[in-house]
Amino acid sequence: MDTELEVPQREVLIEVARLYYEQHLTQTVIGQKYNLSRSTVSRMLQRARDLGIVTITVNYEVARNYHVEESLRKAFGLREVRALRSRDRSPEAIRIGLGQLAAHLLRECMVDCDILGVSYGRSIAMTVEQVFPIPQNGLTVVPVIGALGSDNPLIEGIDLTRQLATKLGARYRYLHAPLLVEDSRTRDLLMQEPTVNDVLKIAANSDCVLIGIGSLQSESSGIIWTGYINRKERDWLHNIGVVGHMCAQFFNVEGQVLDIGLNRRSISIGLDALTKIKNVIAVAGTTDKASAILGALNGGYIDSLVTDDRAAQLVMSLAKQNRA
């Protein structure tokens, strides 16, 4: 094999490598562009690596535990599982790793996706930050829950929806409604308002939803409810069996949505809508969310899960205990 290529040939290798690794075009598309077979493109990419035009570094920050992934996938019949090797990472480091894994998984799931629903929270914000800026023609990004409010320390949902849509070159819709209102009657009236109802209908028909799983045991996920519920109310929710929340609705470890005032006052597409969506990707990690993750799995609300291996192992352990 030659150690060097002629300049024109080397330039072609550089361009093919750029299209594949930076523009994320498939080998088939690149082949069509240059009238080459897919196998020829594959050999050119290998040649580019051999010559040092392309170097590949394994990023151990997002190293995965494949054994745990497969065990969890089989145990709950999930479509996809990504389990970060947690090692001795801090919660913030785990959140960053989960965001990177979730961004890669989202990219894989964007094929034939016309409507992408998105929730809010730190894990989702980190995922959006890691998303590759790849245009998705014909895509609409839409929120699945009401706005958190400007006083909330999390990234506001309106901004998060716009950021994700901008990265994907997509259209986006706003949901001009708060996360929680004062009573169920106000909620019912607001959800009948044409602009709110229209966005919720679009969101309920999403092809894919990117969402977090909140837990009463997790201080970080509890932030979403700052200003809405106090410590006494949180303790009450815990005492009646609440383990987590998604779509601004609280559920128990069996995944049952509880008949409580908070659930009747929240603005969202609702958990029942999630069960009808083709691919719900949930991002949630650390062991303090294990019960909430288990509840979401038992309720059938998610299809793909991005978590860390310790959380995943505790979820499977809790599931065995509950069946015993």
Short mmCIF file of C-alpha atoms in Angstrom, two decimals:
data_model
loop_
_atom_site.label_atom_id
_atom_site.label_comp_id
_atom_site.label_asym_id
_atom_site.label_seq_id
_atom_site.Cartn_x
_atom_site.Cartn_y
_atom_site.Cartn_z
CA MET A 1 0.00 0.00 0.00
CA ASP A 2 1.34 3.43 -0.93
CA THR A 3 2.35 5.65 1.97
CA GLU A 4 1.14 8.77 0.19
CA LEU A 5 -1.60 9.59 -2.29
CA GLU A 6 -1.54 11.97 -5.15
CA VAL A 7 -2.98 15.34 -4.17
CA PRO A 8 -6.29 15.02 -6.07
CA GLN A 9 -6.94 11.52 -4.65
CA ARG A 10 -6.06 12.62 -1.15
CA GLU A 11 -8.41 15.58 -1.48
CA VAL A 12 -11.22 13.20 -2.43
CA LEU A 13 -10.51 11.07 0.65
CA ILE A 14 -10.59 14.17 2.83
CA GLU A 15 -13.91 15.27 1.32
CA VAL A 16 -15.48 11.81 1.70
CA ALA A 17 -14.28 11.64 5.30
CA ARG A 18 -15.64 15.13 5.99
CA LEU A 19 -19.05 14.24 4.59
CA TYR A 20 -19.19 11.02 6.62
CA TYR A 21 -17.73 12.10 9.98
CA GLU A 22 -18.64 15.81 10.10
CA GLN A 23 -21.76 16.11 7.97
CA HIS A 24 -22.99 12.65 9.07
CA LEU A 25 -24.07 11.60 5.58
CA THR A 26 -24.49 7.87 5.05
CA GLN A 27 -22.09 5.88 2.87
CA THR A 28 -24.94 5.30 0.43
CA VAL A 29 -25.64 9.02 0.04
CA ILE A 30 -21.92 9.79 -0.39
CA GLY A 31 -21.70 7.07 -3.03
CA GLN A 32 -24.61 8.58 -4.94
CA LYS A 33 -22.96 12.00 -4.78
CA TYR A 34 -19.72 10.70 -6.38
CA ASN A 35 -21.23 7.85 -8.43
CA LEU A 36 -19.46 5.25 -6.26
CA SER A 37 -20.67 1.99 -4.74
CA ARG A 38 -21.21 1.82 -1.00
CA SER A 39 -18.36 -0.71 -0.66
CA THR A 40 -16.00 1.70 -2.46
CA VAL A 41 -16.93 4.49 -0.06
CA SER A 42 -16.31 2.11 2.85
CA ARG A 43 -12.84 1.28 1.51
CA MET A 44 -12.08 4.98 1.05
CA LEU A 45 -12.99 5.68 4.65
CA GLN A 46 -10.72 2.86 5.78
CA ARG A 47 -7.95 4.28 3.58
CA ALA A 48 -8.45 7.69 5.19
CA ARG A 49 -7.97 6.08 8.62
CA ASP A 50 -4.89 4.16 7.44
CA LEU A 51 -3.26 7.36 6.22
CA GLY A 52 -4.06 9.30 9.38
CA ILE A 53 -6.48 11.63 7.59
CA VAL A 54 -9.03 10.39 10.11
CA THR A 55 -8.14 9.44 13.67
CA ILE A 56 -10.66 7.84 16.02
CA THR A 57 -10.55 8.27 19.77
CA VAL A 58 -12.71 6.24 22.13
CA ASN A 59 -14.40 8.67 24.51
CA TYR A 60 -14.48 6.85 27.81
CA GLU A 61 -16.63 9.63 29.26
CA VAL A 62 -19.53 7.88 27.55
CA ALA A 63 -18.37 4.27 27.96
CA ARG A 64 -21.35 1.92 28.10
CA ASN A 65 -22.15 -1.20 30.10
CA TYR A 66 -23.44 -3.45 27.32
CA HIS A 67 -24.25 -6.38 29.62
CA VAL A 68 -26.53 -4.23 31.77
CA GLU A 69 -28.12 -2.71 28.65
CA GLU A 70 -29.08 -6.11 27.26
CA SER A 71 -30.35 -7.37 30.63
CA LEU A 72 -32.58 -4.33 31.11
CA ARG A 73 -33.78 -4.39 27.50
CA LYS A 74 -34.87 -8.02 27.78
CA ALA A 75 -36.38 -7.63 31.25
CA PHE A 76 -38.76 -4.88 30.14
CA GLY A 77 -39.04 -5.44 26.39
CA LEU A 78 -37.49 -2.09 25.55
CA ARG A 79 -36.56 -1.02 22.05
CA GLU A 80 -33.21 0.53 23.02
CA VAL A 81 -31.20 0.93 26.23
CA ARG A 82 -28.07 2.99 26.79
CA ALA A 83 -26.39 2.42 30.16
CA LEU A 84 -23.49 4.69 31.06
CA ARG A 85 -20.68 3.16 33.10
CA SER A 86 -21.12 5.27 36.22
CA ARG A 87 -17.86 4.30 37.98
CA ASP A 88 -17.27 6.97 40.66
CA ARG A 89 -18.77 9.83 38.68
CA SER A 90 -20.54 12.71 40.38
CA PRO A 91 -24.26 13.24 39.62
CA GLU A 92 -23.30 16.15 37.34
CA ALA A 93 -20.76 14.00 35.44
CA ILE A 94 -23.39 11.28 35.04
CA ARG A 95 -25.84 13.88 33.69
CA ILE A 96 -23.28 15.00 31.10
CA GLY A 97 -22.61 11.41 30.03
CA LEU A 98 -26.33 10.65 29.78
CA GLY A 99 -26.82 13.75 27.66
CA GLN A 100 -24.16 12.57 25.21
CA LEU A 101 -25.64 9.06 24.98
CA ALA A 102 -29.16 10.43 24.61
CA ALA A 103 -28.10 12.85 21.87
CA HIS A 104 -26.56 9.98 19.88
CA LEU A 105 -29.64 7.81 20.38
CA LEU A 106 -31.94 10.64 19.34
CA ARG A 107 -29.95 11.05 16.14
CA GLU A 108 -30.47 7.36 15.34
CA CYS A 109 -34.21 7.65 15.97
CA MET A 110 -34.78 10.76 13.85
CA VAL A 111 -35.26 8.76 10.63
CA ASP A 112 -38.83 9.22 9.35
CA CYS A 113 -39.68 11.46 12.31
CA ASP A 114 -42.04 14.32 11.44
CA ILE A 115 -43.00 15.44 14.95
CA LEU A 116 -40.60 15.42 17.92
CA GLY A 117 -42.11 16.05 21.35
CA VAL A 118 -39.86 17.34 24.10
CA SER A 119 -40.18 17.76 27.86
CA TYR A 120 -37.98 19.90 30.13
CA GLY A 121 -35.49 19.37 32.94
CA ARG A 122 -31.74 19.18 33.47
CA SER A 123 -31.22 15.85 31.72
CA ILE A 124 -33.15 17.03 28.68
CA ALA A 125 -31.29 20.36 28.67
CA MET A 126 -27.98 18.48 28.72
CA THR A 127 -29.17 16.25 25.87
CA VAL A 128 -30.14 19.25 23.76
CA GLU A 129 -26.72 20.78 24.42
CA GLN A 130 -25.06 17.64 23.01
CA VAL A 131 -27.28 17.26 19.93
CA PHE A 132 -25.47 17.48 16.60
CA PRO A 133 -26.66 20.42 14.44
CA ILE A 134 -27.97 18.24 11.62
CA PRO A 135 -30.90 19.57 9.53
CA GLN A 136 -34.02 17.39 9.63
CA ASN A 137 -36.25 18.44 6.75
CA GLY A 138 -39.95 18.59 7.54
CA LEU A 139 -39.51 18.15 11.30
CA THR A 140 -41.58 20.01 13.90
CA VAL A 141 -40.46 20.21 17.55
CA VAL A 142 -43.22 20.70 20.09
CA PRO A 143 -43.39 20.72 23.93
CA VAL A 144 -45.40 18.02 25.71
CA ILE A 145 -45.97 19.94 28.98
CA GLY A 146 -46.78 23.50 29.98
CA ALA A 147 -44.19 26.16 30.69
CA LEU A 148 -42.19 25.99 33.92
CA GLY A 149 -42.04 29.74 34.53
CA SER A 150 -39.20 32.24 34.44
CA ASP A 151 -38.39 31.86 38.16
CA ASN A 152 -37.49 28.21 37.73
CA PRO A 153 -33.71 27.57 37.70
CA LEU A 154 -34.08 25.02 34.91
CA ILE A 155 -33.91 26.10 31.29
CA GLU A 156 -37.34 27.41 30.37
CA GLY A 157 -39.26 25.09 28.08
CA ILE A 158 -39.83 27.70 25.42
CA ASP A 159 -36.09 28.27 25.10
CA LEU A 160 -35.32 24.54 25.16
CA THR A 161 -37.82 23.82 22.38
CA ARG A 162 -36.37 26.62 20.26
CA GLN A 163 -32.76 25.51 20.88
CA LEU A 164 -33.47 21.94 19.81
CA ALA A 165 -35.43 23.03 16.75
CA THR A 166 -32.67 25.43 15.71
CA LYS A 167 -30.03 22.68 15.91
CA LEU A 168 -32.18 20.40 13.80
CA GLY A 169 -33.20 23.07 11.32
CA ALA A 170 -36.81 22.34 12.25
CA ARG A 171 -40.01 24.26 12.81
CA TYR A 172 -41.28 24.58 16.37
CA ARG A 173 -44.47 25.36 18.23
CA TYR A 174 -44.93 26.98 21.62
CA LEU A 175 -47.39 25.81 24.25
CA HIS A 176 -48.71 29.04 25.77
CA ALA A 177 -49.86 27.53 29.04
CA PRO A 178 -48.34 27.03 32.49
CA LEU A 179 -47.26 23.71 33.96
CA LEU A 180 -49.88 23.90 36.72
CA VAL A 181 -53.06 25.94 37.27
CA GLU A 182 -55.11 26.61 40.39
CA ASP A 183 -57.90 24.04 39.85
CA SER A 184 -59.15 21.35 37.46
CA ARG A 185 -61.88 23.58 36.01
CA THR A 186 -59.32 26.18 34.92
CA ARG A 187 -57.22 23.42 33.42
CA ASP A 188 -60.15 22.03 31.42
CA LEU A 189 -61.05 25.48 30.09
CA LEU A 190 -57.45 26.28 29.20
CA MET A 191 -56.94 22.99 27.38
CA GLN A 192 -60.00 23.77 25.25
CA GLU A 193 -58.53 27.10 24.19
CA PRO A 194 -57.77 26.69 20.43
CA THR A 195 -54.05 27.56 20.46
CA VAL A 196 -53.36 25.33 23.47
CA ASN A 197 -55.54 22.48 22.21
CA ASP A 198 -53.91 22.58 18.78
CA VAL A 199 -50.36 22.27 20.15
CA LEU A 200 -51.32 19.48 22.56
CA LYS A 201 -52.93 17.53 19.72
CA ILE A 202 -49.77 17.87 17.63
CA ALA A 203 -47.64 16.78 20.60
CA ALA A 204 -49.88 13.77 21.31
CA ASN A 205 -49.28 12.64 17.72
CA SER A 206 -45.49 12.85 17.97
CA ASP A 207 -43.45 10.17 16.25
CA CYS A 208 -40.84 10.43 18.99
CA VAL A 209 -40.74 12.07 22.43
CA LEU A 210 -37.64 13.05 24.41
CA ILE A 211 -38.51 13.16 28.10
CA GLY A 212 -37.08 12.97 31.61
CA ILE A 213 -38.29 11.00 34.61
CA GLY A 214 -38.66 12.93 37.84
CA SER A 215 -38.37 11.47 41.33
CA LEU A 216 -39.45 12.77 44.71
CA GLN A 217 -36.21 11.36 46.11
CA SER A 218 -34.06 13.40 43.74
CA GLU A 219 -33.39 17.01 44.64
CA SER A 220 -32.45 17.84 41.06
CA SER A 221 -35.67 16.54 39.52
CA GLY A 222 -37.70 18.04 42.34
CA ILE A 223 -36.60 21.49 41.18
CA ILE A 224 -39.19 21.37 38.40
CA TRP A 225 -41.88 21.67 41.07
CA THR A 226 -40.25 24.56 42.93
CA GLY A 227 -42.92 27.16 43.51
CA TYR A 228 -45.71 24.66 42.85
CA ILE A 229 -45.52 22.28 45.82
CA ASN A 230 -43.92 22.67 49.24
CA ARG A 231 -42.03 20.21 51.41
CA LYS A 232 -45.14 19.16 53.31
CA GLU A 233 -46.91 18.32 50.04
CA ARG A 234 -43.87 16.38 48.82
CA ASP A 235 -43.93 14.31 52.02
CA TRP A 236 -47.63 13.66 51.53
CA LEU A 237 -47.05 12.49 47.97
CA HIS A 238 -44.34 10.14 49.19
CA ASN A 239 -46.63 8.73 51.89
CA ILE A 240 -49.39 7.87 49.41
CA GLY A 241 -46.95 5.94 47.24
CA VAL A 242 -45.79 8.42 44.62
CA VAL A 243 -42.37 7.47 43.24
CA GLY A 244 -42.06 9.66 40.17
CA HIS A 245 -43.55 11.99 37.60
CA MET A 246 -43.56 12.36 33.82
CA CYS A 247 -45.63 14.72 31.69
CA ALA A 248 -46.35 16.61 34.94
CA GLN A 249 -48.30 13.61 36.28
CA PHE A 250 -47.42 11.62 39.39
CA PHE A 251 -47.44 7.80 39.48
CA ASN A 252 -46.64 4.93 41.86
CA VAL A 253 -44.14 2.08 41.44
CA GLU A 254 -46.70 0.04 39.49
CA GLY A 255 -46.94 2.91 37.03
CA GLN A 256 -50.48 3.86 38.00
CA VAL A 257 -51.40 7.54 37.67
CA LEU A 258 -52.81 8.59 41.01
CA ASP A 259 -56.17 10.35 41.34
CA ILE A 260 -54.90 13.46 43.09
CA GLY A 261 -55.45 17.18 42.63
CA LEU A 262 -52.01 17.86 41.19
CA ASN A 263 -52.61 15.47 38.31
CA ARG A 264 -55.95 17.11 37.56
CA ARG A 265 -54.38 20.58 37.49
CA SER A 266 -51.37 19.96 35.23
CA ILE A 267 -51.12 20.91 31.56
CA SER A 268 -49.60 18.20 29.36
CA ILE A 269 -50.42 15.54 26.80
CA GLY A 270 -50.75 13.11 29.73
CA LEU A 271 -49.16 9.74 30.40
CA ASP A 272 -51.82 7.83 28.49
CA ALA A 273 -50.73 9.64 25.31
CA LEU A 274 -47.16 8.39 25.81
CA THR A 275 -48.32 4.77 25.54
CA LYS A 276 -49.60 5.50 22.02
CA ILE A 277 -46.42 7.18 20.72
CA LYS A 278 -44.05 5.06 18.63
CA ASN A 279 -40.84 5.84 20.49
CA VAL A 280 -40.62 7.58 23.86
CA ILE A 281 -36.98 8.13 24.82
CA ALA A 282 -36.54 8.69 28.56
CA VAL A 283 -33.32 10.11 30.04
CA ALA A 284 -32.87 9.49 33.77
CA GLY A 285 -29.94 8.37 35.90
CA THR A 286 -28.51 7.98 39.43
CA THR A 287 -29.82 5.47 41.95
CA ASP A 288 -32.20 7.93 43.62
CA LYS A 289 -34.33 7.72 40.47
CA ALA A 290 -34.48 3.91 40.37
CA SER A 291 -38.02 3.64 41.80
CA ALA A 292 -39.28 6.33 39.44
CA ILE A 293 -37.68 4.60 36.45
CA LEU A 294 -39.25 1.30 37.53
CA GLY A 295 -42.67 2.95 37.79
CA ALA A 296 -42.31 4.44 34.30
CA LEU A 297 -41.31 1.03 32.93
CA ASN A 298 -44.17 -0.76 34.69
CA GLY A 299 -46.60 1.80 33.31
CA GLY A 300 -45.40 1.18 29.76
CA TYR A 301 -44.70 4.88 29.27
CA ILE A 302 -41.26 4.54 27.66
CA ASP A 303 -39.80 2.59 24.75
CA SER A 304 -36.13 3.53 25.00
CA LEU A 305 -34.13 4.36 28.13
CA VAL A 306 -30.87 6.23 28.68
CA THR A 307 -29.57 5.70 32.21
CA ASP A 308 -26.43 4.64 34.11
CA ASP A 309 -25.50 1.08 35.02
CA ARG A 310 -25.92 1.46 38.79
CA ALA A 311 -29.40 2.89 38.40
CA ALA A 312 -30.25 0.13 35.91
CA GLN A 313 -29.02 -2.60 38.26
CA LEU A 314 -31.08 -1.18 41.14
CA VAL A 315 -34.15 -0.98 38.90
CA MET A 316 -33.85 -4.70 38.09
CA SER A 317 -33.26 -5.52 41.78
CA LEU A 318 -36.35 -3.53 42.83
CA ALA A 319 -38.40 -5.22 40.12
CA LYS A 320 -37.45 -8.66 41.48
CA GLN A 321 -38.33 -7.59 45.04
CA ASN A 322 -41.73 -6.32 43.94
CA ARG A 323 -42.51 -9.59 42.15
CA ALA A 324 -41.48 -11.70 45.15
#
